[in-house]
């Protein structure tokens, strides 16, 4: 029994168009590489107790065993270590080979935001943030990092965001989508407030572990249902954020949905608009249609790329969402990686391609350099 | 504070095209009207203990209080009783006024399939089925009924389906979507097997009460999130049914999703196809793409009608699902009723309109009369 994924070779030729990859996963070669960034107290704690992720949801470890570390077979660094753990190898295997001009790192394994011990969660987030700036973004200017936060403790998260505010290498806040409560709930508002204060978007990567079953009818049987189910989880997350009025309360807030898919967004917005137009009395804190908040405040990374049949439906979906709202991503080095050479099955104009592959990402994450980069990218 | 719904008058003129309404809700005027159909034991039980719906999910009672009984204000029978409880009034107010040639009754309040006491659940289902044939479909040939089943007890459900097999007034099995476990799980398979034996489809109406939170991140704050959330619940239900191999195991099975919306189905199928094509080893019982099972086995009622902006996206969605797979429904007498005169915002050809408003329903529910009805309907 095999999983049907190819072990693609690194692209032989560079893309002419420089690319922004808005979902690259790095990790420490060994978890203990984070120890120099942790206080003695937490090193001892981890040695004694381990991390203790939230109970009741095993989605984390369910990646296909035939693809160790959920990764492409060719992504294991020749000098040892896990995929995504060797900067030099990532440079040659991915950044150089695919002409990645801007790579946004998303630390999800581990993302300690879902740990039950909130103090440990905060300590590990601080350590990871220090580590990724020292060992990833400082030596490699093409890479930018995301501030991991202990998202079940909003005050500690806000403090960590404040600690990094203004740092040029930290381009977004990062947490996971399957939280203890719906992400519109007020317990999370200080995180949004801090992100606005720092002037950076909040990236929410699919996955995580809030302790609830994966569906509103309990647990499913298959790993594939886990994969599919994240898009439903992200739909209720977007509903919650819109209907709790996050975007009305924090008009500067920008949210990036990472690895959530995007085909589901238009039909969700249709349903939100129709239902809200009849039930708006329940949410008087909203002054605009749900779809208007969505279009103004939400960006989406493209991996896993939607593959409609007929392919033309992809264009309809992208146009509804907005050609300026989609951020290309590969999910390197994971097994379900989207190859920039093959991911997009429809034809875009040169300007749309530029926006899709790099322009939108620069505008969002690097606004100070966005206008310069369009010229530098040499779009035909 | 008011809810923004109009109290539409009955249509002044009949539609030229006869209509099938595949989601009409009837109910007993008083719950005790079911008592003649119940054994003494259960009458005493109900008087002592009540129904005891499953704990932990209050979605049932959360309908807007400003619309009592979740109904149109003009749907209360002048002679008293709840909306949907007076056959004579339903005839004049809905069937005659809207030229309904075929009305499929869906008993959901109460649908006793989610009660914790499984014996009571089965007894009440039997009583409701006897009552609706005696008091609704026998006196009114335009109406057909759905066999309510105690769906958390599959053996009892199968027995109830077998009891009605071949009865011309019972055109589908009916249960609710928010079950104790995902509906693809094998505990529910005897229900599907019995439906195939009886040669009738399984209708699954959104809502219900399985005891789980409404999202995979717990409970939301607003009623509107309950309304929106049912579409996510139905997505995981369809994933479960497809991936557990229901349609591979029961090739005659036809499923009707009622009041679930339908705009979400194409993007769900895209994601299922893409993911399954890479992970098919986990579900070797599937021999075809998920989307192929969906297109062959799933029908959807249209209320709540999708209202995309731009409206042309509705046509793309309907074409993907199949113009032969959508069943018009009003949800009469509920407050969010879709008026047949106004529900469809795009132009269809005469043949498409005939299929949408009545032909598809006749083919599915009344196959023996379907070919005759097309002529009788007098489509231009």
XYZ file of C-alpha atoms in Angstrom:
760
model
C 0.000 0.000 0.000
C 1.534 3.264 -1.060
C 0.583 6.877 -0.972
C 0.319 8.339 -4.399
C 2.776 11.231 -4.312
C 5.745 11.763 -6.512
C 9.147 12.652 -5.158
C 9.577 15.589 -7.446
C 13.126 16.626 -8.254
C 14.103 20.196 -7.604
C 13.116 22.304 -10.594
C 15.900 22.275 -13.176
C 15.466 25.867 -14.199
C 14.512 28.932 -12.267
C 11.199 30.607 -12.815
C 11.640 33.862 -14.628
C 9.171 35.475 -12.218
C 10.410 35.819 -8.667
C 8.038 34.094 -6.279
C 6.753 34.683 -2.788
C 6.084 31.445 -0.946
C 3.756 32.275 1.916
C 3.841 28.942 3.713
C 7.289 27.432 4.253
C 7.777 25.130 7.206
C 11.039 25.118 9.091
C 11.770 23.268 12.270
C 14.588 22.629 14.692
C 16.684 19.617 13.690
C 16.256 18.419 17.238
C 13.813 19.875 19.716
C 16.712 20.503 22.112
C 18.113 23.054 19.682
C 15.535 25.368 21.246
C 17.030 24.873 24.737
C 19.571 27.691 24.462
C 16.642 30.035 23.999
C 14.751 28.724 27.039
C 15.230 29.484 30.716
C 16.647 26.678 32.833
C 13.272 26.276 34.526
C 11.563 25.306 31.252
C 14.388 23.042 30.092
C 13.953 21.050 33.291
C 10.187 21.139 32.943
C 10.316 19.746 29.408
C 12.760 17.027 30.440
C 10.386 15.991 33.227
C 6.924 16.479 31.754
C 7.235 16.935 28.002
C 4.964 19.315 26.114
C 1.497 17.877 26.931
C -0.558 18.934 23.935
C -4.265 19.363 24.532
C -6.048 16.045 24.976
C -8.843 14.599 22.913
C -7.730 15.358 19.389
C -5.132 13.269 17.696
C -5.050 15.229 14.448
C -1.422 16.145 14.940
C 0.187 12.741 14.648
C -2.058 11.391 11.902
C 0.031 12.391 8.943
C 0.686 9.515 6.499
C 3.347 7.275 7.939
C 4.647 6.521 4.464
C 5.773 10.162 4.238
C 7.801 10.571 7.443
C 7.530 14.017 8.950
C 4.636 14.593 6.490
C 7.310 15.569 4.022
C 8.450 15.063 0.470
C 10.902 12.193 0.327
C 13.464 14.393 -1.425
C 13.289 17.083 1.271
C 15.462 15.264 3.825
C 18.722 17.181 4.111
C 21.690 15.045 2.948
C 23.645 16.022 6.059
C 20.910 14.711 8.364
C 18.066 16.253 10.284
C 14.389 16.644 9.507
C 12.957 18.259 6.385
C 12.968 22.006 6.836
C 15.628 21.899 9.522
C 18.706 22.779 7.417
C 18.844 26.322 6.070
C 21.591 25.592 3.555
C 19.680 22.704 2.046
C 16.433 24.721 1.991
C 18.308 27.433 0.099
C 19.457 25.165 -2.690
C 16.535 22.748 -2.746
C 13.755 25.305 -2.598
C 14.642 29.005 -2.496
C 17.190 28.975 -5.312
C 15.565 26.240 -7.383
C 12.175 27.935 -7.397
C 13.385 31.531 -7.473
C 11.744 32.324 -4.149
C 12.339 36.024 -3.469
C 10.211 36.140 -0.329
C 9.596 33.119 1.863
C 7.288 33.409 4.852
C 8.147 30.854 7.517
C 5.264 29.296 9.409
C 6.389 27.323 12.443
C 3.734 24.715 13.069
C 5.675 21.672 14.203
C 5.923 22.441 16.964
C 3.507 25.336 17.326
C 3.241 25.396 21.090
C 0.122 27.606 21.154
C -2.173 24.693 21.975
C -0.295 23.303 24.967
C -2.343 22.879 28.124
C 0.282 24.552 30.320
C -0.086 28.196 29.305
C 3.177 29.290 30.920
C 5.083 26.631 29.015
C 3.203 27.632 25.873
C 4.355 31.241 26.290
C 7.952 30.255 27.131
C 8.240 28.016 24.084
C 6.772 30.674 21.813
C 9.349 33.176 23.045
C 12.139 30.658 22.486
C 10.970 29.760 18.998
C 10.677 33.419 18.020
C 14.178 34.200 19.260
C 15.514 31.085 17.559
C 13.956 31.734 14.171
C 15.246 35.287 13.981
C 18.740 34.288 15.137
C 19.084 31.162 13.006
C 16.810 31.729 9.989
C 15.911 35.278 9.067
C 19.164 36.957 10.148
C 21.333 34.707 7.952
C 18.849 34.549 5.050
C 17.229 37.833 4.018
C 14.792 36.158 1.626
C 13.095 34.561 4.620
C 10.709 36.344 6.962
C 9.189 34.756 10.039
C 5.864 34.666 11.854
C 5.510 35.460 15.547
C 4.197 32.284 17.157
C 1.971 33.142 20.111
C 0.431 31.215 23.024
C -2.995 31.871 21.557
C -5.047 30.354 24.371
C -3.582 33.086 26.598
C -4.415 36.311 24.819
C -2.621 38.607 27.260
C 0.638 36.653 26.931
C 0.171 36.609 23.167
C -0.266 40.369 23.062
C 2.892 40.795 25.147
C 4.858 38.633 22.721
C 3.541 40.574 19.742
C 4.472 43.848 21.449
C 7.974 42.498 22.062
C 8.475 42.091 18.301
C 6.535 45.092 17.035
C 8.522 46.925 14.378
C 11.049 44.120 13.840
C 11.548 43.922 10.074
C 11.879 40.128 10.023
C 8.597 39.389 11.802
C 5.864 39.902 9.258
C 2.812 38.315 10.865
C 1.368 36.771 13.998
C 0.797 33.024 13.677
C -1.562 30.619 15.302
C -3.519 27.506 14.421
C -7.182 27.256 13.494
C -8.541 24.576 15.815
C -8.685 26.497 19.049
C -10.445 25.888 22.351
C -13.265 28.279 21.429
C -14.314 29.884 18.127
C -11.754 32.495 17.130
C -14.223 35.357 17.084
C -14.753 35.005 20.822
C -13.641 37.868 22.988
C -10.999 35.856 24.792
C -8.912 36.221 21.622
C -9.510 39.925 20.993
C -6.298 41.164 22.696
C -4.342 39.229 20.067
C -6.090 41.072 17.240
C -5.645 44.363 19.009
C -1.905 43.762 19.402
C -1.519 42.760 15.771
C -3.171 46.011 14.706
C -0.902 47.915 17.088
C 2.129 46.253 15.488
C 0.717 46.844 11.996
C 1.056 43.216 10.913
C -1.500 40.631 9.780
C -2.641 37.614 11.751
C -1.911 34.350 9.948
C -4.045 31.387 10.958
C -2.710 28.074 9.772
C -5.148 25.178 9.433
C -4.714 22.354 11.956
C -4.233 22.471 15.673
C -5.811 20.868 18.623
C -8.590 22.441 20.677
C -9.838 19.261 22.300
C -13.151 19.083 20.389
C -14.132 16.334 17.951
C -13.348 17.067 14.334
C -16.993 17.486 13.322
C -20.241 18.507 14.936
C -21.221 14.847 14.793
C -18.094 13.590 16.513
C -15.054 11.714 15.321
C -14.509 10.456 11.786
C -12.712 7.265 10.741
C -10.092 8.413 8.250
C -7.112 10.700 7.989
C -8.526 12.070 4.746
C -11.581 13.290 6.682
C -9.197 15.185 8.907
C -7.727 16.855 5.821
C -11.151 17.670 4.359
C -12.564 18.644 7.742
C -10.140 21.496 8.246
C -11.979 23.440 5.576
C -15.217 23.098 7.556
C -13.415 24.145 10.706
C -12.082 27.223 8.922
C -15.583 28.065 7.688
C -16.959 28.186 11.207
C -13.880 30.174 12.207
C -14.547 32.809 9.527
C -18.244 32.906 10.488
C -17.275 33.431 14.093
C -14.775 36.193 13.317
C -17.210 38.054 11.079
C -20.294 37.646 13.267
C -18.581 38.483 16.542
C -17.618 41.713 14.845
C -13.839 41.349 14.900
C -13.513 43.322 11.696
C -15.964 45.978 12.807
C -14.084 46.366 16.106
C -10.585 46.240 14.611
C -10.877 47.959 11.244
C -7.112 47.660 10.621
C -7.070 43.905 11.153
C -5.880 41.742 8.278
C -6.232 37.968 8.522
C -4.416 35.409 6.390
C -5.872 31.910 6.202
C -2.999 29.513 5.580
C -3.458 26.037 4.103
C -7.202 26.271 4.575
C -8.198 26.018 0.912
C -10.257 28.826 -0.564
C -12.984 27.342 -2.800
C -15.386 27.263 0.136
C -15.204 30.999 0.800
C -17.656 32.327 -1.827
C -20.507 29.929 -0.945
C -19.941 30.595 2.752
C -20.189 34.324 2.114
C -23.382 33.897 0.046
C -24.971 32.037 2.920
C -23.727 34.532 5.489
C -25.089 37.462 3.494
C -28.476 35.883 2.891
C -28.943 34.787 6.474
C -27.547 37.940 8.030
C -29.792 40.144 5.885
C -32.733 38.452 7.629
C -31.248 38.152 11.134
C -29.124 41.263 11.482
C -30.903 42.281 14.678
C -28.902 39.623 16.520
C -25.563 41.215 15.621
C -26.106 44.973 15.791
C -22.333 45.475 16.034
C -22.129 44.715 12.300
C -22.781 47.613 9.966
C -21.929 45.945 6.662
C -22.669 42.684 4.872
C -20.539 39.742 6.043
C -19.086 39.433 2.535
C -17.851 43.022 2.694
C -15.870 42.316 5.856
C -14.513 39.153 4.270
C -13.408 40.875 1.092
C -11.753 43.719 2.971
C -10.018 41.780 5.730
C -9.205 38.237 4.606
C -6.296 36.951 2.526
C -5.764 33.279 1.699
C -2.719 31.236 0.790
C -3.229 28.963 -2.182
C -1.930 25.584 -1.091
C -3.760 23.172 -1.240
C -4.625 24.613 -4.629
C -8.242 24.160 -5.665
C -8.614 21.914 -8.694
C -12.165 22.299 -9.994
C -13.563 20.418 -12.910
C -14.164 22.357 -15.140
C -11.025 24.396 -14.406
C -12.819 27.603 -15.355
C -14.633 27.466 -11.990
C -11.269 28.263 -10.430
C -11.274 31.629 -12.160
C -14.810 32.390 -10.962
C -13.772 31.543 -7.425
C -10.589 33.606 -7.603
C -12.445 36.571 -9.056
C -15.039 36.457 -6.300
C -12.351 36.353 -3.613
C -10.325 39.013 -5.380
C -7.188 38.600 -7.466
C -5.444 40.794 -4.899
C -6.286 38.486 -1.986
C -4.610 35.208 -2.908
C -1.052 34.484 -1.770
C 0.866 31.748 -3.507
C 2.279 29.076 -1.185
C 3.963 25.704 -1.637
C 3.775 24.233 1.876
C 7.411 23.157 1.428
C 8.652 20.627 2.547
C 5.398 18.791 3.168
C 4.259 15.859 1.090
C 1.276 17.682 -0.405
C 3.492 20.520 -1.655
C 2.244 22.629 -4.602
C 4.900 23.028 -7.282
C 4.953 26.654 -8.498
C 5.505 25.388 -12.049
C 2.357 23.264 -12.015
C 0.016 24.551 -9.326
C -2.046 26.930 -11.383
C -4.222 25.175 -13.969
C -5.717 28.286 -15.569
C -4.220 31.110 -17.601
C -3.775 34.458 -15.913
C -2.736 37.745 -17.456
C 0.837 38.874 -16.750
C -0.394 41.370 -14.163
C -2.543 38.726 -12.472
C 0.366 36.286 -12.400
C 2.605 38.902 -10.837
C -0.013 39.611 -8.168
C -0.686 35.934 -7.543
C 2.932 34.809 -7.306
C 4.508 37.754 -5.537
C 2.797 41.149 -5.697
C 0.011 40.432 -3.221
C 2.480 39.000 -0.714
C 4.772 41.993 -0.952
C 1.877 44.406 -0.515
C 0.693 42.563 2.547
C 3.938 41.584 4.250
C 6.479 44.098 2.919
C 4.449 47.209 2.121
C 7.537 49.441 2.292
C 9.157 47.558 -0.615
C 6.082 46.521 -2.563
C 6.142 49.158 -5.251
C 9.881 48.729 -5.884
C 9.609 44.961 -6.188
C 7.151 45.007 -9.051
C 9.775 46.588 -11.228
C 12.554 44.405 -9.883
C 10.574 41.231 -10.545
C 10.729 42.007 -14.247
C 7.205 40.983 -15.135
C 6.594 40.787 -18.877
C -35.524 44.993 17.702
C -37.221 43.166 14.852
C -36.326 40.355 12.549
C -36.251 41.457 8.977
C -38.743 39.127 7.299
C -41.862 40.057 5.464
C -45.215 38.422 6.132
C -45.863 37.676 2.525
C -49.472 37.337 1.425
C -50.478 34.167 -0.366
C -49.683 34.543 -4.057
C -52.570 36.247 -5.828
C -52.364 34.102 -8.905
C -51.403 30.496 -9.443
C -48.163 29.606 -11.122
C -48.773 28.289 -14.591
C -46.247 25.519 -13.951
C -47.286 22.938 -11.377
C -44.729 22.799 -8.592
C -43.257 20.122 -6.382
C -42.399 21.434 -2.934
C -39.919 19.009 -1.425
C -39.820 20.415 2.096
C -43.189 21.164 3.690
C -43.431 20.996 7.447
C -46.580 19.734 9.091
C -47.059 19.077 12.767
C -49.733 17.973 15.190
C -51.809 20.875 16.497
C -51.154 19.525 19.958
C -48.568 16.874 20.765
C -51.318 14.789 22.380
C -52.942 14.371 18.963
C -50.343 11.637 18.521
C -51.587 9.766 21.594
C -54.248 7.723 19.723
C -51.374 6.305 17.680
C -49.281 5.396 20.737
C -49.534 2.451 23.087
C -50.764 3.207 26.587
C -47.265 2.494 27.921
C -45.753 5.359 25.953
C -48.586 7.782 26.688
C -47.893 7.267 30.385
C -44.149 7.507 29.836
C -44.470 10.836 28.036
C -46.768 12.213 30.719
C -44.226 11.259 33.368
C -40.873 11.902 31.715
C -41.434 13.952 28.564
C -39.316 13.385 25.460
C -35.809 14.037 26.803
C -33.960 15.191 23.696
C -30.248 14.546 23.649
C -28.335 16.833 26.002
C -25.664 19.344 25.200
C -27.021 20.993 22.081
C -29.642 23.646 22.306
C -29.969 24.193 18.563
C -33.599 23.090 18.605
C -35.141 25.886 20.655
C -33.020 28.708 19.284
C -35.307 29.827 16.499
C -36.069 33.562 16.573
C -38.612 34.287 19.262
C -40.080 37.080 17.171
C -41.286 34.425 14.713
C -43.115 31.978 17.000
C -42.818 28.366 15.940
C -40.090 29.558 13.511
C -42.940 30.366 11.156
C -44.285 33.040 8.843
C -46.669 35.281 10.737
C -49.392 34.649 8.151
C -49.114 30.858 8.464
C -51.058 30.553 11.714
C -54.365 28.848 10.896
C -57.334 31.177 11.540
C -59.137 28.403 13.414
C -56.244 27.958 15.853
C -53.316 25.573 16.143
C -49.703 25.862 15.078
C -48.480 26.666 11.573
C -48.557 23.507 9.496
C -51.059 21.817 11.786
C -54.270 22.438 9.800
C -54.581 20.591 6.511
C -57.466 22.719 5.218
C -55.584 25.924 5.817
C -52.399 24.481 4.261
C -54.427 23.587 1.171
C -55.694 27.108 0.587
C -52.720 29.043 1.934
C -49.991 27.041 0.233
C -50.970 24.135 -2.025
C -53.686 25.917 -4.008
C -52.121 29.358 -3.906
C -48.780 28.157 -5.205
C -50.077 25.413 -7.519
C -48.247 22.704 -5.587
C -48.882 19.427 -7.405
C -46.584 17.370 -5.223
C -45.759 18.281 -1.645
C -43.277 16.189 0.308
C -43.913 16.419 4.034
C -40.885 16.448 6.316
C -41.802 15.984 9.958
C -39.045 17.632 11.952
C -40.834 19.196 14.920
C -40.943 16.823 16.532
C -38.584 14.424 14.796
C -38.070 11.972 17.625
C -35.027 10.300 16.051
C -32.617 12.047 18.421
C -34.256 11.160 21.718
C -32.022 9.500 24.275
C -34.547 6.747 25.035
C -34.338 4.608 21.899
C -37.513 2.666 22.621
C -39.459 5.894 23.004
C -37.808 7.187 19.842
C -39.021 4.124 17.901
C -42.522 4.251 19.400
C -42.946 7.932 18.549
C -41.687 7.388 14.999
C -44.247 4.632 14.492
C -47.007 6.852 15.866
C -46.019 9.812 13.698
C -45.880 7.653 10.572
C -49.321 6.185 11.234
C -50.698 9.649 12.026
C -49.332 11.348 8.927
C -50.718 8.726 6.567
C -54.117 8.690 8.300
C -54.501 12.427 8.716
C -52.437 13.975 5.932
C -51.677 11.864 2.863
C -54.914 9.833 2.802
C -57.164 12.915 2.719
C -54.847 14.953 0.450
C -53.365 13.135 -2.549
C -51.047 16.008 -3.451
C -49.134 15.345 -0.237
C -46.666 12.528 0.261
C -44.907 11.780 3.525
C -41.469 10.753 4.774
C -40.919 7.792 7.064
C -39.436 9.200 10.256
C -37.069 6.680 11.819
C -35.317 6.329 15.185
C -31.995 6.836 13.453
C -29.740 6.245 16.440
C -31.137 2.675 16.477
C -30.503 1.362 12.978
C -32.203 -2.007 13.477
C -35.400 -0.361 14.693
C -35.163 2.115 11.814
C -34.844 -0.696 9.293
C -37.878 -2.434 10.799
C -39.927 0.755 10.484
C -38.841 1.200 6.858
C -39.746 -2.418 6.111
C -43.177 -1.840 7.660
C -43.885 0.874 5.093
C -42.100 -0.582 2.055
C -44.302 -0.315 -1.023
C -46.771 2.127 0.524
C -47.482 4.697 -2.197
C -47.734 7.642 0.219
C -44.329 7.106 1.855
C -41.756 8.404 -0.586
C -38.590 8.661 1.488
C -36.911 7.857 4.777
C -36.283 10.936 6.903
C -33.769 11.788 9.549
C -31.807 14.767 10.757
C -28.214 15.640 9.984
C -26.653 16.220 13.410
C -26.337 12.677 14.621
C -24.360 11.066 17.434
C -21.675 9.867 15.013
C -20.865 10.797 11.400
C -23.537 9.394 9.099
C -21.146 7.266 7.083
C -20.387 5.133 10.143
C -21.448 1.536 10.029
C -23.915 1.856 12.870
C -26.205 3.590 10.330
C -25.732 1.154 7.425
C -28.856 -0.951 8.117
C -30.926 2.183 7.478
C -29.396 2.627 4.031
C -29.814 -1.062 3.293
C -33.512 -0.927 4.212
C -34.084 2.187 2.099
C -32.584 0.403 -0.894
C -34.762 -2.619 -0.163
C -37.825 -0.369 -0.129
C -36.639 1.437 -3.262
C -36.961 4.906 -1.746
C -34.409 7.652 -1.098
C -33.067 8.735 2.273
C -33.829 12.381 3.034
C -31.575 14.041 5.573
C -32.899 17.321 6.889
C -30.428 19.796 8.360
C -30.616 20.338 12.118
C -30.888 17.841 14.904
C -29.116 17.199 18.090
C -26.267 14.754 18.480
C -24.840 16.163 21.687
C -21.660 17.606 20.165
C -20.755 21.291 19.991
C -21.760 23.033 16.803
C -18.206 23.451 15.549
C -14.889 21.694 15.920
C -13.832 24.615 18.101
C -16.819 24.415 20.411
C -19.904 26.540 20.900
C -20.627 29.756 19.047
C -22.417 32.827 20.404
C -25.224 33.501 17.923
C -28.252 31.852 16.424
C -27.056 32.921 12.984
C -23.919 30.811 13.489
C -26.198 27.859 14.124
C -27.893 28.534 10.770
C -24.579 28.920 8.944
C -22.986 26.035 10.801
C -25.434 23.468 9.489
C -23.806 23.738 6.103
C -20.455 22.799 7.639
C -22.075 19.930 9.476
C -23.582 18.693 6.205
C -20.187 18.926 4.529
C -18.614 16.594 7.045
C -21.668 14.358 6.701
C -21.209 14.086 2.937
C -17.468 13.478 3.387
C -18.231 10.725 5.852
C -20.837 9.062 3.646
C -18.583 9.139 0.597
C -15.362 8.106 2.346
C -16.896 5.319 4.413
C -18.031 3.914 1.090
C -21.805 4.098 1.605
C -22.386 4.629 -2.090
C -19.934 1.924 -3.103
C -21.608 -0.529 -0.724
C -25.193 0.452 -1.561
C -25.141 1.302 -5.267
C -28.930 1.854 -5.338
C -28.835 4.383 -2.506
C -30.142 7.879 -3.232
C -29.686 10.606 -0.643
C -31.577 13.905 -0.517
C -30.052 16.727 1.504
C -32.901 18.917 2.738
C -32.449 22.528 3.818
C -28.689 22.126 3.805
C -27.917 24.697 1.103
C -25.997 23.532 -1.934
C -23.391 26.163 -2.888
C -20.816 24.399 -0.728
C -21.033 21.109 -2.603
C -18.777 21.815 -5.622
C -15.824 23.154 -3.574
C -16.191 20.252 -1.143
C -16.055 17.811 -4.047
C -12.992 19.536 -5.536
C -11.197 19.146 -2.246
C -12.332 15.551 -1.801
C -11.160 14.632 -5.297
C -7.806 16.298 -4.927
C -7.084 14.841 -1.524
C -8.439 11.399 -2.303
C -6.392 11.171 -5.477
C -3.306 11.414 -3.237
C -4.564 9.340 -0.282
C -6.715 6.681 -1.880
C -4.784 3.876 -0.214
C -6.608 4.676 3.025
C -10.031 3.967 1.524
C -9.579 0.982 -0.804
C -13.343 0.378 -0.698
C -13.744 3.353 -3.060
C -13.272 2.650 -6.743
C -14.310 6.030 -8.137
C -13.600 9.690 -7.457
C -15.594 11.143 -4.544
C -17.245 13.602 -6.931
C -18.565 10.726 -9.043
C -20.333 9.190 -6.051
C -21.711 12.609 -5.146
C -23.051 13.306 -8.617
C -24.659 9.882 -8.907
C -26.163 9.573 -5.461
C -26.970 12.980 -3.994
C -29.969 15.250 -4.587
C -30.462 18.582 -2.812
C -33.509 20.662 -2.011
C -33.124 24.320 -2.861
C -34.277 26.184 0.222
C -32.403 28.155 1.553
C -31.777 29.242 -2.016
C -28.236 30.331 -2.730
C -27.985 33.997 -3.632
C -24.520 34.621 -5.063
C -23.262 37.957 -6.168
C -22.831 37.928 -9.153
C -25.970 35.823 -9.741
C -24.283 34.025 -12.622
C -22.295 32.008 -10.067
C -25.584 30.323 -9.196
C -25.753 28.865 -12.690
C -22.175 27.578 -12.466
C -22.981 25.931 -9.155
C -26.205 24.389 -10.427
C -24.519 23.101 -13.569
C -21.762 21.476 -11.541
C -24.270 19.765 -9.248
C -26.474 18.814 -12.193
C -29.714 20.420 -13.329
C -31.364 17.062 -12.669
C -30.295 16.973 -9.025
C -31.941 20.038 -7.494
C -35.403 19.783 -5.959
C -37.359 22.951 -5.403
C -38.561 23.468 -1.833
C -40.195 26.314 0.082
C -39.746 25.182 3.713
C -43.377 26.232 4.278
C -44.501 27.414 6.845
C -41.161 28.478 8.309
C -40.086 32.088 8.528
C -37.258 31.712 6.028
C -39.633 30.298 3.396
C -38.613 30.607 -0.284
C -41.424 31.969 -2.431
C -41.631 29.980 -5.700
C -42.349 33.219 -7.556
C -39.166 34.877 -6.349
C -36.694 32.217 -5.272
C -34.805 31.766 -8.506
C -32.754 34.805 -9.485
C -31.425 33.499 -12.785
C -33.109 32.607 -16.070
C -33.530 28.949 -16.917
C -34.759 27.410 -20.136
C -38.309 26.029 -20.097
C -36.996 22.472 -19.800
C -34.660 23.448 -16.960
C -37.504 25.217 -15.143
C -39.714 22.178 -15.474
C -36.969 19.944 -14.073
C -36.161 22.369 -11.277
C -39.729 23.011 -10.142
C -41.264 19.571 -10.592
C -39.655 17.106 -13.003
C -36.712 16.129 -10.835
C -38.970 15.559 -7.826
C -41.367 13.378 -9.807
C -38.504 11.310 -11.200
C -37.083 10.792 -7.734
C -40.195 10.377 -5.607
C -42.877 9.251 -8.082
C -40.959 7.418 -10.819
C -44.078 5.548 -11.951
C -45.826 8.833 -12.838
C -42.839 10.906 -13.840
C -43.072 10.593 -17.608
C -46.837 11.300 -17.634
C -46.421 14.368 -15.445
C -44.072 16.161 -17.778
C -46.822 16.315 -20.386
C -49.502 17.124 -17.819
C -47.471 19.987 -16.423
C -47.862 21.765 -19.735
C -44.367 23.188 -19.961
C -44.008 25.786 -22.704
